[in-house]
Structures are given as structure tokens and as C-alpha cells.
Short mmCIF file of C-alpha atoms and ligand atoms in Angstrom, two decimals:
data_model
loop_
_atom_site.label_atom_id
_atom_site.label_comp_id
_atom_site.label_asym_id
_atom_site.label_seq_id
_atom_site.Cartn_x
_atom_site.Cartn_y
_atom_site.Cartn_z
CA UNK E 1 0.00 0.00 0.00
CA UNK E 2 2.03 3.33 -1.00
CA UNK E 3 0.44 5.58 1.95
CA UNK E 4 1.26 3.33 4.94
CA UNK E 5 4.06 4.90 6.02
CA UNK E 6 2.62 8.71 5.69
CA UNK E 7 1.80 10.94 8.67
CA UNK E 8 -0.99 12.71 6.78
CA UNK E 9 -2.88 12.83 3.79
CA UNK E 10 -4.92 14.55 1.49
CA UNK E 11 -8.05 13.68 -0.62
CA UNK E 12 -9.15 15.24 -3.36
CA UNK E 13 -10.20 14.97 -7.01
CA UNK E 14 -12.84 16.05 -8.86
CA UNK E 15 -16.24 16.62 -7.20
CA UNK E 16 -18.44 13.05 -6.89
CA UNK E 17 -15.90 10.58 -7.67
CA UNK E 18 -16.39 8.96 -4.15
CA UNK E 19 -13.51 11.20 -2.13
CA UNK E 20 -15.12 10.99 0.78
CA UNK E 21 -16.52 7.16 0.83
CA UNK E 22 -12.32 6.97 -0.10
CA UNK E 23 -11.10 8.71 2.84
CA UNK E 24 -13.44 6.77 5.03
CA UNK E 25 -12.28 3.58 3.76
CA UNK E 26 -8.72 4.10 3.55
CA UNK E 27 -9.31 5.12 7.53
CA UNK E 28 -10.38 1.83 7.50
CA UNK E 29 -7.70 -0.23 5.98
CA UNK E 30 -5.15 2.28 7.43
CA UNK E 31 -6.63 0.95 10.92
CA UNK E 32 -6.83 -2.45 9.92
CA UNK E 33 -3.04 -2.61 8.96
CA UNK E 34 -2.14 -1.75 12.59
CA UNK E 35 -2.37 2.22 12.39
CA UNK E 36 -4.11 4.77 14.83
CA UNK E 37 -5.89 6.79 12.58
CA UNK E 38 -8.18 10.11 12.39
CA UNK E 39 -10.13 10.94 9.22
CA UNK E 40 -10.78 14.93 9.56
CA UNK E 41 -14.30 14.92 7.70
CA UNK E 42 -16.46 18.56 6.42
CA UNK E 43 -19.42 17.07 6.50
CA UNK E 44 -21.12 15.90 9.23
CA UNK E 45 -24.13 13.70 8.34
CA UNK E 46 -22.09 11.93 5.21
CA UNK E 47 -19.47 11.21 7.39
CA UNK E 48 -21.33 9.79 10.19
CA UNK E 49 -23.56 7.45 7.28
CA UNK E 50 -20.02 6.30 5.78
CA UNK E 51 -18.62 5.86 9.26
CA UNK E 52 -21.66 3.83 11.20
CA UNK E 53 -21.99 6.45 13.93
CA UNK E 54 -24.64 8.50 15.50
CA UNK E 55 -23.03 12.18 14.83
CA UNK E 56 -19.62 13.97 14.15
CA UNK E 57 -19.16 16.64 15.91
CA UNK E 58 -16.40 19.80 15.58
CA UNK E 59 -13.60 19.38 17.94
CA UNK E 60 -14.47 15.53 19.38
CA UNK E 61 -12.59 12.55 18.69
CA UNK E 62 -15.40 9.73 17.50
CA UNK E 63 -14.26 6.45 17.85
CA UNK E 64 -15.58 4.18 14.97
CA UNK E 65 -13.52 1.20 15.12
CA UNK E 66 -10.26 -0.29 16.81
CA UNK E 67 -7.93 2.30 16.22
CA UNK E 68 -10.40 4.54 14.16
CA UNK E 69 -11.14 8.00 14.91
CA UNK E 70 -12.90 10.74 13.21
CA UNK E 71 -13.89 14.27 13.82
CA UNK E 72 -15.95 16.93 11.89
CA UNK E 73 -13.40 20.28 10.86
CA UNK E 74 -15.67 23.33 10.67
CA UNK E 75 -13.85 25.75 9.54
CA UNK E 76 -15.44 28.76 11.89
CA UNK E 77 -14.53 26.32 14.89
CA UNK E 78 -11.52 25.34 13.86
CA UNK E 79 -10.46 29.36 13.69
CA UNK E 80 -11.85 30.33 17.03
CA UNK E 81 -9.51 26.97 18.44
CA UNK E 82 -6.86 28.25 16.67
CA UNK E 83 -7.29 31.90 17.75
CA UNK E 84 -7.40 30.73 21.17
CA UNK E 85 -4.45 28.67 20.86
CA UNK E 86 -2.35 32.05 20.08
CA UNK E 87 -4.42 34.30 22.37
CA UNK E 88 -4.30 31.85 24.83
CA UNK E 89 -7.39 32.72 26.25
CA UNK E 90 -11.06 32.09 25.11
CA UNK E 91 -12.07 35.09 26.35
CA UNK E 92 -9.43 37.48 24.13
CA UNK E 93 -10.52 35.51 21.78
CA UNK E 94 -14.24 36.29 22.08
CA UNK E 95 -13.72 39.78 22.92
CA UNK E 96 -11.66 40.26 19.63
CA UNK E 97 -14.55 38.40 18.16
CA UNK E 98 -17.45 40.32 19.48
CA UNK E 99 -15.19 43.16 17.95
CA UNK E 100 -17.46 43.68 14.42
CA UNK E 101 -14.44 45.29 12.79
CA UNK E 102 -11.75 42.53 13.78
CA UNK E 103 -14.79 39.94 12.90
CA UNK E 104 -15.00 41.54 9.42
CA UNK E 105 -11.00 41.56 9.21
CA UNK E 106 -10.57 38.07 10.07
CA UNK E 107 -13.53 36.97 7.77
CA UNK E 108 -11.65 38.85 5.11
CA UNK E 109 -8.39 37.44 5.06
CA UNK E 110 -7.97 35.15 2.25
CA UNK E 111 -7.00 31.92 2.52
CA UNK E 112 -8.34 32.10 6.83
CA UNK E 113 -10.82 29.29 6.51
CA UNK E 114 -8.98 26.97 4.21
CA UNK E 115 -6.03 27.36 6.28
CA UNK E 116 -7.79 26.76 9.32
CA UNK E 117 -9.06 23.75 8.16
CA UNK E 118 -6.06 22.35 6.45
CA UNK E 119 -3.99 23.73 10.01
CA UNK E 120 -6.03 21.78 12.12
CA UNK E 121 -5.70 18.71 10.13
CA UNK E 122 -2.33 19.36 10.64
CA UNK E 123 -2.02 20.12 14.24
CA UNK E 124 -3.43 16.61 14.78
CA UNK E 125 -1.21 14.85 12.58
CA UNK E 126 1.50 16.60 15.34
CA UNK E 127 -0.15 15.72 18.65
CA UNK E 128 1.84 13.96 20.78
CA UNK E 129 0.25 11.90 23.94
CA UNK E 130 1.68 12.48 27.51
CA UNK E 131 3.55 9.61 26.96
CA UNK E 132 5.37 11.44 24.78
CA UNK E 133 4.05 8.52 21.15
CA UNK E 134 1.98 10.08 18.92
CA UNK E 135 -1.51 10.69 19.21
CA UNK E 136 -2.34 9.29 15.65
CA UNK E 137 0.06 7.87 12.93
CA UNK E 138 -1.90 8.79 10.38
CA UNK E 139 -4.05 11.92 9.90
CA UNK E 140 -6.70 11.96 6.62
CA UNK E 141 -8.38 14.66 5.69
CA UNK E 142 -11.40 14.50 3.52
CA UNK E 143 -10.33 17.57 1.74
CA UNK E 144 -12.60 19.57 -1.18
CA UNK E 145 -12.87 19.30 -5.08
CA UNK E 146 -9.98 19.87 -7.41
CA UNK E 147 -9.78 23.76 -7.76
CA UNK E 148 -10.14 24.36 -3.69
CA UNK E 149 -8.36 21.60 -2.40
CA UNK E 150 -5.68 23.05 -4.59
CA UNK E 151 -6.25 26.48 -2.67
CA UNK E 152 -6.09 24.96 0.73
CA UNK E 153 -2.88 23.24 -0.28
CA UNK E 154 -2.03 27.05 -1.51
CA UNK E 155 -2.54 28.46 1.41
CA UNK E 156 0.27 27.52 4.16
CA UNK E 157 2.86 28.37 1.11
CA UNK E 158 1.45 31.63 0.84
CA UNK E 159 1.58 32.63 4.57
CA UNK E 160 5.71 31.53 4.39
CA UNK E 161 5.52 34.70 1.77
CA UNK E 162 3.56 37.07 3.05
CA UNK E 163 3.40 36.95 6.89
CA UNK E 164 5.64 38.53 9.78
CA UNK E 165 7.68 36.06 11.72
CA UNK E 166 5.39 34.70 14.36
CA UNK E 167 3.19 31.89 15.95
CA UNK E 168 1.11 31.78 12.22
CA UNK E 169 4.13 31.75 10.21
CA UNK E 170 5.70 29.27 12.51
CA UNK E 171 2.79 26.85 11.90
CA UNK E 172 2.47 27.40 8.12
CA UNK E 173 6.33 26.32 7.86
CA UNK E 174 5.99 23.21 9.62
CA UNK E 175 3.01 22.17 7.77
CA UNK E 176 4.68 23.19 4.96
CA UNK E 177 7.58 21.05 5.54
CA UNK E 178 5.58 18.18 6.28
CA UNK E 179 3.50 18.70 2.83
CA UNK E 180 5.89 18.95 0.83
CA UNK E 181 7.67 15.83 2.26
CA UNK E 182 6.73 12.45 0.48
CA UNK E 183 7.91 10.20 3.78
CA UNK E 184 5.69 12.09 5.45
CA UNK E 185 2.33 13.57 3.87
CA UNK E 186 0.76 12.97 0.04
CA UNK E 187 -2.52 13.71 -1.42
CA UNK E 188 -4.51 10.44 -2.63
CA UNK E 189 -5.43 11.81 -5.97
CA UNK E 190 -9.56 10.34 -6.11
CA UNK E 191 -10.39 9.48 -9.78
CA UNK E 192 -13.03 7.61 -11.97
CA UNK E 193 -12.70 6.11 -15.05
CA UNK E 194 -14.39 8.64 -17.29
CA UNK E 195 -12.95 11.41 -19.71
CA UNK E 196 -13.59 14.63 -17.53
CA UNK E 197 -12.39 12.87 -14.23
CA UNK E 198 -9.57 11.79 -15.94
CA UNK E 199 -8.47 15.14 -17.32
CA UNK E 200 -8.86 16.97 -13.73
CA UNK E 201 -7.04 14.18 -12.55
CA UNK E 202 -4.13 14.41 -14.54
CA UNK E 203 -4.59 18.19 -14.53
CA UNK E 204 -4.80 18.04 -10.62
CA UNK E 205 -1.28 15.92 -10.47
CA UNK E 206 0.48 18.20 -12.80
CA UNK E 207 -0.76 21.65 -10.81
CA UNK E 208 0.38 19.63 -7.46
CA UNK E 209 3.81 18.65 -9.10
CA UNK E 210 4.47 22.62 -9.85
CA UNK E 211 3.24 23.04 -6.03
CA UNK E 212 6.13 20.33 -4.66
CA UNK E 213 3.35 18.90 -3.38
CA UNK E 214 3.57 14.86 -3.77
CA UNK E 215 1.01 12.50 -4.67
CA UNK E 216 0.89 9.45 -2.14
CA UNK E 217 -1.70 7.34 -4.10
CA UNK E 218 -4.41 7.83 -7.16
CA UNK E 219 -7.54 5.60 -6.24
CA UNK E 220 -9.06 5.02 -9.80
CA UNK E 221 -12.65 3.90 -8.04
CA UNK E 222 -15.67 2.63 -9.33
CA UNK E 223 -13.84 0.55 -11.90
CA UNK E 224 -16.06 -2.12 -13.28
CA UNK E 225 -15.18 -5.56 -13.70
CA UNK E 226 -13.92 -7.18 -16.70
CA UNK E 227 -17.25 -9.86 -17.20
CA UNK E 228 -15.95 -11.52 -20.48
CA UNK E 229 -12.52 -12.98 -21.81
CA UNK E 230 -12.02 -12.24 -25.18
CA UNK E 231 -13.84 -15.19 -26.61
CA UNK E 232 -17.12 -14.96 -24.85
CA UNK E 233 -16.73 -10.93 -26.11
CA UNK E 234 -16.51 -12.62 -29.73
CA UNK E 235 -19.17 -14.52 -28.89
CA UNK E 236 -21.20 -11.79 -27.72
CA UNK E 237 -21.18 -9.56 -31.16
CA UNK E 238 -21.06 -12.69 -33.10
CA UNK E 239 -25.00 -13.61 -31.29
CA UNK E 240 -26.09 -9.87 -31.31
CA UNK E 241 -26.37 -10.14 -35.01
CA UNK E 242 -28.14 -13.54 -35.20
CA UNK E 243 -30.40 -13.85 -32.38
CA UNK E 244 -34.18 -12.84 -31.98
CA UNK E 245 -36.28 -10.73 -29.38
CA UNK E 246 -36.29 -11.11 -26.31
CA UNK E 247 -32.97 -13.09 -26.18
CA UNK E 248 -31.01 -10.21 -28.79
CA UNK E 249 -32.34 -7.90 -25.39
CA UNK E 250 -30.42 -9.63 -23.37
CA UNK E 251 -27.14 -9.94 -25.69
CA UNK E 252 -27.77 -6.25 -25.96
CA UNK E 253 -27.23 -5.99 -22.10
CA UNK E 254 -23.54 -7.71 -22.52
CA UNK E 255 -22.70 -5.94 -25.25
CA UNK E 256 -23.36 -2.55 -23.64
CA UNK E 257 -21.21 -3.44 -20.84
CA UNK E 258 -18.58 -4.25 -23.19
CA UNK E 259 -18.55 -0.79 -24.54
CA UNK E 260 -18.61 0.77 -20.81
CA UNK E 261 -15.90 -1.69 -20.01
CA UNK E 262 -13.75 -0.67 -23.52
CA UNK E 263 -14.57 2.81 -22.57
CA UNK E 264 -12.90 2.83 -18.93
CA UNK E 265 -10.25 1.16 -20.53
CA UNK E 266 -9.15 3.85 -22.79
CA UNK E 267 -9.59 6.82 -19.80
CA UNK E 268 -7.25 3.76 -17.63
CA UNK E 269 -4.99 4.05 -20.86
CA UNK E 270 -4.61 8.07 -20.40
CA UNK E 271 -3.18 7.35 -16.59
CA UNK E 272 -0.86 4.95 -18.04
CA UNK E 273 2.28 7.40 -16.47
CA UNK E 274 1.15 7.20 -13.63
CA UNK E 275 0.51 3.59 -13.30
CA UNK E 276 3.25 3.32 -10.61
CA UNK E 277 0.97 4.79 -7.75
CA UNK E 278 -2.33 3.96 -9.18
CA UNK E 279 -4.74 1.97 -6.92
CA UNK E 280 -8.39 0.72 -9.09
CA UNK E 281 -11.37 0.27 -6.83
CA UNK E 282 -14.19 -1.58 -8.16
CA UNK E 283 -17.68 -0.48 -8.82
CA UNK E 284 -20.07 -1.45 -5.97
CA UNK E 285 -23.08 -2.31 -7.00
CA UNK E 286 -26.23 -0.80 -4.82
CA UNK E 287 -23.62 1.59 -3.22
CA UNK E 288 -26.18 4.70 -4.16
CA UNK E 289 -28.56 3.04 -1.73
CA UNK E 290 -28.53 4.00 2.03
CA UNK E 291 -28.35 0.42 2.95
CA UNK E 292 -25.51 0.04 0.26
CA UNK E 293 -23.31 3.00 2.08
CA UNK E 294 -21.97 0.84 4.41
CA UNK E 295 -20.82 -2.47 2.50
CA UNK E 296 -19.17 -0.06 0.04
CA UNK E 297 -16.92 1.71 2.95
CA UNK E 298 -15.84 -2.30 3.51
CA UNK E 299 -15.87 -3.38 -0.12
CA UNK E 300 -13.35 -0.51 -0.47
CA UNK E 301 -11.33 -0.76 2.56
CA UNK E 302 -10.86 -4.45 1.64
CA UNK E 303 -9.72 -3.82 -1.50
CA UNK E 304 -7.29 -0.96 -0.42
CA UNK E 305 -6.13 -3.47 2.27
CA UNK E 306 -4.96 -5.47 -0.28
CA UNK E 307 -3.31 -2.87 -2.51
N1 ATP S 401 -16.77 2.32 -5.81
C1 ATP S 401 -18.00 2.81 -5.86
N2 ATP S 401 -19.00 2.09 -6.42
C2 ATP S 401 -20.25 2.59 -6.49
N3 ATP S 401 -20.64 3.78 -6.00
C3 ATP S 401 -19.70 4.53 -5.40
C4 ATP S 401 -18.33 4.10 -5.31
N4 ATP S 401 -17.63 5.07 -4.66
C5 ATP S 401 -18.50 6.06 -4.38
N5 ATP S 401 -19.74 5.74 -4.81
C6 ATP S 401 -20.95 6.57 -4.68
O1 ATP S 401 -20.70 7.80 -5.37
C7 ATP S 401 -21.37 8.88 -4.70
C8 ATP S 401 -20.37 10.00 -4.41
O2 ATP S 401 -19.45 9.57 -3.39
P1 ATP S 401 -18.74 10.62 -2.40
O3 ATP S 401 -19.75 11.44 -1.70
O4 ATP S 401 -17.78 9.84 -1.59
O5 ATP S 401 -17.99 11.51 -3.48
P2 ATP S 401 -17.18 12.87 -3.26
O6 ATP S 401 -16.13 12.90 -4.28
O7 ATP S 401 -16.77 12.97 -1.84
O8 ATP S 401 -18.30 13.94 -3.58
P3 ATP S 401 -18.20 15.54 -3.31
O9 ATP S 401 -17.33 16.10 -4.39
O10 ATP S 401 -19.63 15.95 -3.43
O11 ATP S 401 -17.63 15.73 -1.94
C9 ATP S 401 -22.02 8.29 -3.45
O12 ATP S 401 -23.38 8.03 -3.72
C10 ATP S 401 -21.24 6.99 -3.25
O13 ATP S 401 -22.01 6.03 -2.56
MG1 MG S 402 -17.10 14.51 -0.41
#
């Protein structure tokens, strides 16, 4: 599996392609494999579904499983934690706050929320217990589509260049180094087998290679299966053209899945370079059911267990 080893990762991909069912059930294998693991989720109620759990809530640990945490990163609660962090006091913090002009400032500096999601992420990927081991080995955040993800990952890299020496910058450099380190951190590049996925994908791994930013993993998912060997796909165009209603239905059927199967073949073809960390994840059938949501988390972490 080419993320064991990493302290923290980084989904993202285009929107829909299954990121966050992905980051729940690489927790999963990640945890299975021996790990202590926290997946950092943005949405609450999809999280908890993938996950099995009542409720996610901003700034609690849920256990889901041995070794298997996750928590909810709001990005308005992850600022005030952060702000109270450097303030050291809630109350400074809330009197800035209450403050409609510093509200307004701190609302309006770009890159704020991203970072303080993306910090926080981070932050736990540091923690240390008392005992002085690590809180968590690995730390996965369920991070947005493409074009913001890309932002967020902007953001730390940006503060290095623009801010004053200080508690922010201080932060922003160590999660820089550890982003930029491929021992350490990657972003699992989320992908499906389809031409507009594909391009963002490849699109996504060049804009991340200008950023220094490494890619741990890309998890084509939803991959279907290869039904026929190459005589029974003979077979099947050879019968399409002989065989009557309702039967020619039926060889109809097959033959469409051979073009949807040809079809993900050729977008597969287009990540050929970057075969060397490519992971496939199959298509789960019934997964767009509620019932489904939870055999497709397992379905997935299974397979990723074996990658
Ligand atoms: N391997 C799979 N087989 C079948 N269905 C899948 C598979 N992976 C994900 N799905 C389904 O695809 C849908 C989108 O998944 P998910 O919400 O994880 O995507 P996302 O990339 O996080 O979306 P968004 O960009 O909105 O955050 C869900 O209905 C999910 O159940
Ligand atoms: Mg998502």
C-alpha cells in the first residue's frame, strides 16, 4: 500500500468521484493494517452514514472502530480553536470576536478558513500523547474538489511569503515542511474512469507537481469488472447479429457493458504514467442506496487493504 508509512494525507479529485466514501475507507484499511488513525471529515451527516456512527461533531474525537477515529473540521470552529491557541485565552478571543471590525477583518483574510481547516488537520497529525508517542500515525483529511483543495494546499505556502515572523508563520512552515515531504504527507489523488475525471485528474497531479506537493496514491474507483474474456466478447457480437427478441435484449445488455468496459479502458490508458501509484477500486453495485453506504466503505477498505 504506498500511503502506509505517511503521517498525513490529502483527498481530493474532482467533485463526486467517491472522495469521501475513499477517505473513510482508507481510515479503514489504514486501521486495519495496525495504524491509529483520524479521518478529519467537512461534513457531518455523510461522514457519520459512511462511518456507522450517531453524529460527528467539531472538535471531538469519534471512535468508529479499533484504532479509528474521526472528527468533523468546521472551519469557523476550527479558527476560534486556533485563535485561542495564540491568544491563549477564550475570552481574548471572544472579545476580539465580538469586535465587528476585527470579525469583518478576520472573515476577510484570504486563505483564513482553508487554512484553518487544512492547520487543524495538521495540528493533529502533530499531537503527541503524555507519553510522549503520537496521538495518531496517520491523519486523513477529507479535503474539497480539485480547484479548492488546490487552494487549501495554496494556502500555508502563501503565509511563508507574506506573513511577519510569528506563531502563524511558525505553523504554516511546519506544515509546509511536512507537505511537501513524500515520507511524510501525500494527497490520494480520487479518480473515476471517465474522460472529464480523468483530465482533472491528470490536470490536478500536474498543478500539485508545480506546487512540490507529492502525490501518495491515485484511487481510480468505481472501476467495473472485466465480465468476459475475449472469446465470450466474440461470442457476444457474433450472437447480437443472429439472435431474436427477447434473447437479442439480453445480448444487448452484454454488449453494452462491453462498450462501458472498452470505454474505462481507454480513460485507464490516459493514466498509463502514472501507473506506478495507481490503486483501481471496483464499482459497488447498490452503493447509491442508504443500505448500500456501508458495505461499500468495507468493499473498499478491503480492496485498499490489499493494494
Ligand atoms: N466504488 C463505488 N461504487 C459505487 N458507487 C460509489 C463508489 N464510490 C463512491 N460511490 C458513490 O458515489 C457517490 C459520491 O461519493 P462521495 O460522496 O464519496 O464523493 P465525493 O467525491 O466525496 O463527492 P463531493 O465532491 O460531493 O464531496 C455516493 O453516492 C457513493 O455512494
Ligand atoms: Mg465529499
Amino acid at each position: 500500500m504506498p500511503f502506509l508509512e505517511r503521517e498525513f494525507l490529502f483527498t481530493s479529485g474532482k467533485g463526486g468521484v467517491g472522495k469521501t466514501t475513499v477517505a473513510v475507507a482508507l481510515g479503514r484499511a489504514l486501521a486495519a493494517r495496525g495504524r491509529r488513525v483520524l479521518v478529519g471529515l467537512l461534513d457531518a451527516s455523510l461522514g457519520a452514514r459512511l462511518l456507522g456512527v450517531e453524529t460527528l461533531t467539531s472538535g471531538h474525537m469519534q471512535p468508529c472502530a479499533e484504532r479509528l477515529w474521526a472528527t468533523l473540521i468546521e472551519p469557523e470552529a476550527a479558527i476560534a480553536e486556533y485563535a485561542t491557541m495564540i491568544l491563549k485565552s477564550p475570552t481574548a478571543y471572544r472579545a476580539l470576536l465580538e469586535n465587528r471590525y476585527a470579525r469583518s477583518f478576520f472573515t476577510a483574510v484570504p486563505g483564513l478558513y482553508q487554512w484553518a481547516v487544512l492547520g487543524k488537520a495538521w495540528y493533529h497529525s502533530q499531537e503527541h500523547t503524555a507519553a510522549g508517542t503520537r496521538r495518531f500515525d496517520t491523519v486523513i483529511l477529507d479535503a474539497p474538489a480539485t480547484g479548492h483543495g488546490l487552494e487549501m494546499l495554496r494556502v500555508p505556502k502563501l503565509i511563508l511569503e507574506v506573513a511577519p515572523v510569528g506563531v502563524l508563520r511558525r505553523d504554516a512552515e511546519l506544515a509546509w515542511q511536512t507537505l511537501t515531504d513524500a515520507k511524510r504527507a501525500g494527497v490520494v489523488v480520487v479518480s473515476i474512469p471517465e474522460e472529464l475525471a480523468v483530465s482533472e485528474t491528470l490536470e490536478l497531479v500536474s498543478k500539485l507537481g508545480e506546487l512540490k506537493v507529492p502525490v501518495a496514491a491515485v484511487v481510480l474507483n468505481a472501476v467495473h469488472e472485466r465480465l468476459f474474456n475475449a472469446e465470450e466478447r466474440e461470442s457476444l457480437t457474433d450472437l447480437g447479429e443472429r439472435l431474436g427478441a427477447p434473447a437479442k435484449r439480453l445480448v444487448q445488455v452484454g454488449l453494452e457493458r462491453l462498450l462501458r468496459e472498452d470505454a474505462e479502458a481507454k480513460q485507464m490508458g490516459r493514466l498509463a504514467a502514472l501507473a506506478e501509484s495507481l490503486v483501481k477500486l471496483p464499482w459497488v453495485e447498490g452503493a447509491a442506496t442508504e443500505p448500500g453506504v456501508r458495505p461499500l466503505v468495507g468493499a473498499l477498505a478491503d480492496a485498499l487493504t490489499a493494494a
